[in-house]
Tab-separated table of C-alpha atoms and ligand atoms in Angstrom:
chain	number	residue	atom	x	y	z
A	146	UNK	CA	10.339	4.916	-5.073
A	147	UNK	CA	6.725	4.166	-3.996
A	148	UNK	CA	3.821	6.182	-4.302
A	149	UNK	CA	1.176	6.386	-1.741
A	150	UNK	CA	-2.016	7.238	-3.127
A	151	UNK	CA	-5.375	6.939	-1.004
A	152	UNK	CA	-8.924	8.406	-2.129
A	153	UNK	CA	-9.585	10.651	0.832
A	154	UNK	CA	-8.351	12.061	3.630
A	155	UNK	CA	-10.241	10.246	5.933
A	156	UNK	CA	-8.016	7.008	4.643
A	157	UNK	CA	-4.405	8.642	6.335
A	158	UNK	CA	-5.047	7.543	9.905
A	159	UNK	CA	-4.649	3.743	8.379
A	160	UNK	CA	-2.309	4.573	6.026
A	161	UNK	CA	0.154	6.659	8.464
A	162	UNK	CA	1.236	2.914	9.512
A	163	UNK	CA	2.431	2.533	5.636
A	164	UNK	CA	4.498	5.075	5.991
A	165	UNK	CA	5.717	4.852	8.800
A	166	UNK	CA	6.195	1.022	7.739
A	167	UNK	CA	8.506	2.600	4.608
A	168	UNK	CA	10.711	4.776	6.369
A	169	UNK	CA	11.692	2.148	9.017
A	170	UNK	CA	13.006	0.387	6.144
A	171	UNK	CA	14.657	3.195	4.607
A	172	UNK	CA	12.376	3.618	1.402
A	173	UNK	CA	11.609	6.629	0.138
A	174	UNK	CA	7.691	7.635	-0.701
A	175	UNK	CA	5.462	10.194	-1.160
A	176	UNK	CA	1.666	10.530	-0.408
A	177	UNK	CA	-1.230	12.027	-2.034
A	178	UNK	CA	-5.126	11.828	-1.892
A	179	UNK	CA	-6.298	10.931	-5.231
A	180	UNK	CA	-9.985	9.569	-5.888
A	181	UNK	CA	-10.898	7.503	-8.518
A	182	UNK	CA	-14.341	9.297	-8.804
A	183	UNK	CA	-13.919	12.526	-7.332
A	184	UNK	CA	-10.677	13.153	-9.563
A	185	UNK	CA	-10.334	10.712	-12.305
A	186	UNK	CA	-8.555	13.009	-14.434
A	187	UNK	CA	-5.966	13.205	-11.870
A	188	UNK	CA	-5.596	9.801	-11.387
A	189	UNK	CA	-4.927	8.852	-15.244
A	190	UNK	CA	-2.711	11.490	-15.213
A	191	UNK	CA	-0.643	10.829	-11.796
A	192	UNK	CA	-0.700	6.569	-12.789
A	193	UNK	CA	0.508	7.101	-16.711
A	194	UNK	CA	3.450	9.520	-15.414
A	195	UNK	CA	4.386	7.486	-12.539
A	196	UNK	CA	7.044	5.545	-13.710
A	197	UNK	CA	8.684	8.147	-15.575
A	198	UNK	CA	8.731	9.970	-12.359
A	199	UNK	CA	10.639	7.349	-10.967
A	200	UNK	CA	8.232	5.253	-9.221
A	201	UNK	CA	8.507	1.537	-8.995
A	202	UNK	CA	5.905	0.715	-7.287
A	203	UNK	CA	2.172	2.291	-6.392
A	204	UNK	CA	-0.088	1.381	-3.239
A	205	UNK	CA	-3.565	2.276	-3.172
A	206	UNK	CA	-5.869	2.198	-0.491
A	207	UNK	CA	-9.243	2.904	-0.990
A	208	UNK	CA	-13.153	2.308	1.101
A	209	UNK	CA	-16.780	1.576	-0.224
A	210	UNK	CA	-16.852	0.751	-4.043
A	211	UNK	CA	-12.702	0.748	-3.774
A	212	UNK	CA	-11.886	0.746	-7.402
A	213	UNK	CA	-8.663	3.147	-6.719
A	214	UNK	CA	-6.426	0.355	-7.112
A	215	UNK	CA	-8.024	-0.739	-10.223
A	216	UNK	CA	-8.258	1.696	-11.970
A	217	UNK	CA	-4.423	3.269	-11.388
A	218	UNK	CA	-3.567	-0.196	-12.475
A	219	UNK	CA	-5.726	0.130	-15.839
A	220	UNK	CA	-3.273	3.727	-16.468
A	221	UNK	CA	0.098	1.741	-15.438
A	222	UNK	CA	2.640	-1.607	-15.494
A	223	UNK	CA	3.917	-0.975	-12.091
A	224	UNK	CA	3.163	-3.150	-9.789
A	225	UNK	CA	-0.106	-1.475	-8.178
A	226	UNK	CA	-0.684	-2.980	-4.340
A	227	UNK	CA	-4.086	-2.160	-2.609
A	228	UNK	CA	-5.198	-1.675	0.820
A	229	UNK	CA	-8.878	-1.840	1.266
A	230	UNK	CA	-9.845	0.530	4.246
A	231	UNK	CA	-12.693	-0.135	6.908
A	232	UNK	CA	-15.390	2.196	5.615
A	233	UNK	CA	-18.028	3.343	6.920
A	234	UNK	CA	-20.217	-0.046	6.586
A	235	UNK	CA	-19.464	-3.569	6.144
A	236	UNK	CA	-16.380	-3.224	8.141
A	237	UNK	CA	-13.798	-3.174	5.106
A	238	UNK	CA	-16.134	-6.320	3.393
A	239	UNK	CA	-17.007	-4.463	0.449
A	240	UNK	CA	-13.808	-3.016	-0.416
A	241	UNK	CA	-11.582	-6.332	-0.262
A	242	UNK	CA	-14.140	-8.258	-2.167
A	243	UNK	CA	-13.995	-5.165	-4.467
A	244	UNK	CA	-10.199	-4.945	-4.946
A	245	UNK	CA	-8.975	-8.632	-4.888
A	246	UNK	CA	-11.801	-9.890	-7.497
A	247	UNK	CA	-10.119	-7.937	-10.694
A	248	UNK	CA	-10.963	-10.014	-13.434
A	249	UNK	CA	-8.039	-10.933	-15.253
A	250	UNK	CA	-5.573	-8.886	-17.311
A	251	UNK	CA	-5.045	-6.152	-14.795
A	252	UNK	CA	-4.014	-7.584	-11.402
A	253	UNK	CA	-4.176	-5.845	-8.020
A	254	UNK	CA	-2.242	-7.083	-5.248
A	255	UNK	CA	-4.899	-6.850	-2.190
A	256	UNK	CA	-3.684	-6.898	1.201
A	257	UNK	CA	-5.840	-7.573	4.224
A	258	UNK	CA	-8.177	-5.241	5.443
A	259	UNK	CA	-7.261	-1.682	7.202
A	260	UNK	CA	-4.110	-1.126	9.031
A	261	UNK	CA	-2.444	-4.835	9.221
A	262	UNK	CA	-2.522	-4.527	5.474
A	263	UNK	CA	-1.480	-0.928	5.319
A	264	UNK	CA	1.651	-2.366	6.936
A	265	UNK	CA	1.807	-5.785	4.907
A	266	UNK	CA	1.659	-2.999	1.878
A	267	UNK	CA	5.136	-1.636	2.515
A	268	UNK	CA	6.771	-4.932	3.240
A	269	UNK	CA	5.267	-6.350	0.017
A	270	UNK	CA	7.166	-3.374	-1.898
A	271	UNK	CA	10.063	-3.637	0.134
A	272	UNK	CA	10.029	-7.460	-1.007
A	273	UNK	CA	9.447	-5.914	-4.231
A	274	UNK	CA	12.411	-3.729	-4.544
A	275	UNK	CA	14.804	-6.110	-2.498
A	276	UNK	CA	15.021	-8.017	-5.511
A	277	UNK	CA	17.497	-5.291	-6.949
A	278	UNK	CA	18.010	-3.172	-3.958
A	279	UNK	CA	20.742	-4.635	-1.473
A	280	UNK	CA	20.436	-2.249	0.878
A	281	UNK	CA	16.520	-2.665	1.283
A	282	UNK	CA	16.625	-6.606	1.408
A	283	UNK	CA	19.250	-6.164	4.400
A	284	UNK	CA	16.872	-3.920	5.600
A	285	UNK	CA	13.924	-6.270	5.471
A	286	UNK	CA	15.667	-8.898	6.587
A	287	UNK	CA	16.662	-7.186	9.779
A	288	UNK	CA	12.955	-6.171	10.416
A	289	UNK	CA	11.861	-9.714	10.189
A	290	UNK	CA	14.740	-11.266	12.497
A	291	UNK	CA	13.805	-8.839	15.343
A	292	UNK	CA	10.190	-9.566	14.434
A	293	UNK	CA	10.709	-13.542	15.132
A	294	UNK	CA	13.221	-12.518	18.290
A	295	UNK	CA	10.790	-10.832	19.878
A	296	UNK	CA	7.933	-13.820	19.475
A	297	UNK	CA	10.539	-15.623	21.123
A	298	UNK	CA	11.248	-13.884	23.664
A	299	UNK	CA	7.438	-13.170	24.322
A	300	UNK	CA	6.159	-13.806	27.879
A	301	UNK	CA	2.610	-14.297	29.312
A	302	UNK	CA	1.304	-13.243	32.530
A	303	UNK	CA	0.179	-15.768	34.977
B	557	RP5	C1	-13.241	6.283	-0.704
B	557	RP5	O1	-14.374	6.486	0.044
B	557	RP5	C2	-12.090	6.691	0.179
B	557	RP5	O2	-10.987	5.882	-0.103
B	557	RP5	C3	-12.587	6.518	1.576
B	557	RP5	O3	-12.120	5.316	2.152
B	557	RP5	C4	-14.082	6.443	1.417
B	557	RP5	C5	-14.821	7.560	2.119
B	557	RP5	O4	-14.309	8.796	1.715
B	557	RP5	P1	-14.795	10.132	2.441
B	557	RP5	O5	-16.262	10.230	2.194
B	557	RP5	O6	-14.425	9.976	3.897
B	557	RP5	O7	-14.022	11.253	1.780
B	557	RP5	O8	-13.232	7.062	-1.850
């Protein structure tokens, strides 16, 4: 249902928390290292045939320049979700201000910077999908009860 695309390798240590986000709600995914510059032919081809693959819903996380998430969204409808990664300078800076500032006619929904938004990626798609997927909103739903129990029922050391 989602694809995880991500422009190097070097990206999967942040976006293993995706996953692992996905399949704790029960939401299928697969993962693949596309670049947007290293293998634009790729790209075009992997965004154009996504949804007729079965896809609903693409997250992209990308460093530097970041203009993975862009771009897939230039090939595709679907709802394309980026995750700009730290990088190697400027602490993530560059790629946010590089993903959330698509001009308009081709949106990109950025999430926060490295792994918090790796994880705010898969609840946005499960949010996403819970609009027609019962099973998934239940799902969600649970996640975030236990997530405000356990604020609750947070203690602090003297
Ligand atoms: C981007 O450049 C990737 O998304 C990665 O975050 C960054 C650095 O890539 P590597 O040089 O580590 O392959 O394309």
């Amino acid at each position: 249902m989602v694809g995880i695309i991500m422009g190097s390798t070097s990206d999967w240590d942040t976006m293993r928390a995706c996953a692992k986000q996905l399949e704790e709600l029960g939401i299928a995914y697969e993962k693949r290292v596309i670049s947007a510059h290293r293998t634009p032919d790729e790209l075009a081809a992997y965004a154009r045939g996504a949804e007729e693959r079965g896809l609903k819903i693409i997250i992209a996380a990308a460093g530097g320049a970041a203009h993975l998430a862009g771009v897939t969204a230039a090939f595709t409808h679907l709802p394309v979700i980026g995750v700009p990664m730290m990088g190697w300078s400027l602490s993530g800076l560059d790629s946010v201000l590089s993903m959330v500032n698509m001009p308009k006619g081709i949106p990109v929904l950025t999430m926060s910077i490295g792994k918090p938004g790796a994880i705010n990626a898969a609840l946005s798609a499960a949010a996403i999908l819970a609009l027609a997927d019962a099973g998934i909103r239940e799902k969600l739903l649970a996640f975030r009860t236990r997530q405000a129990d356990e604020v609750r029922s947070a203690t602090l050391p003297d």
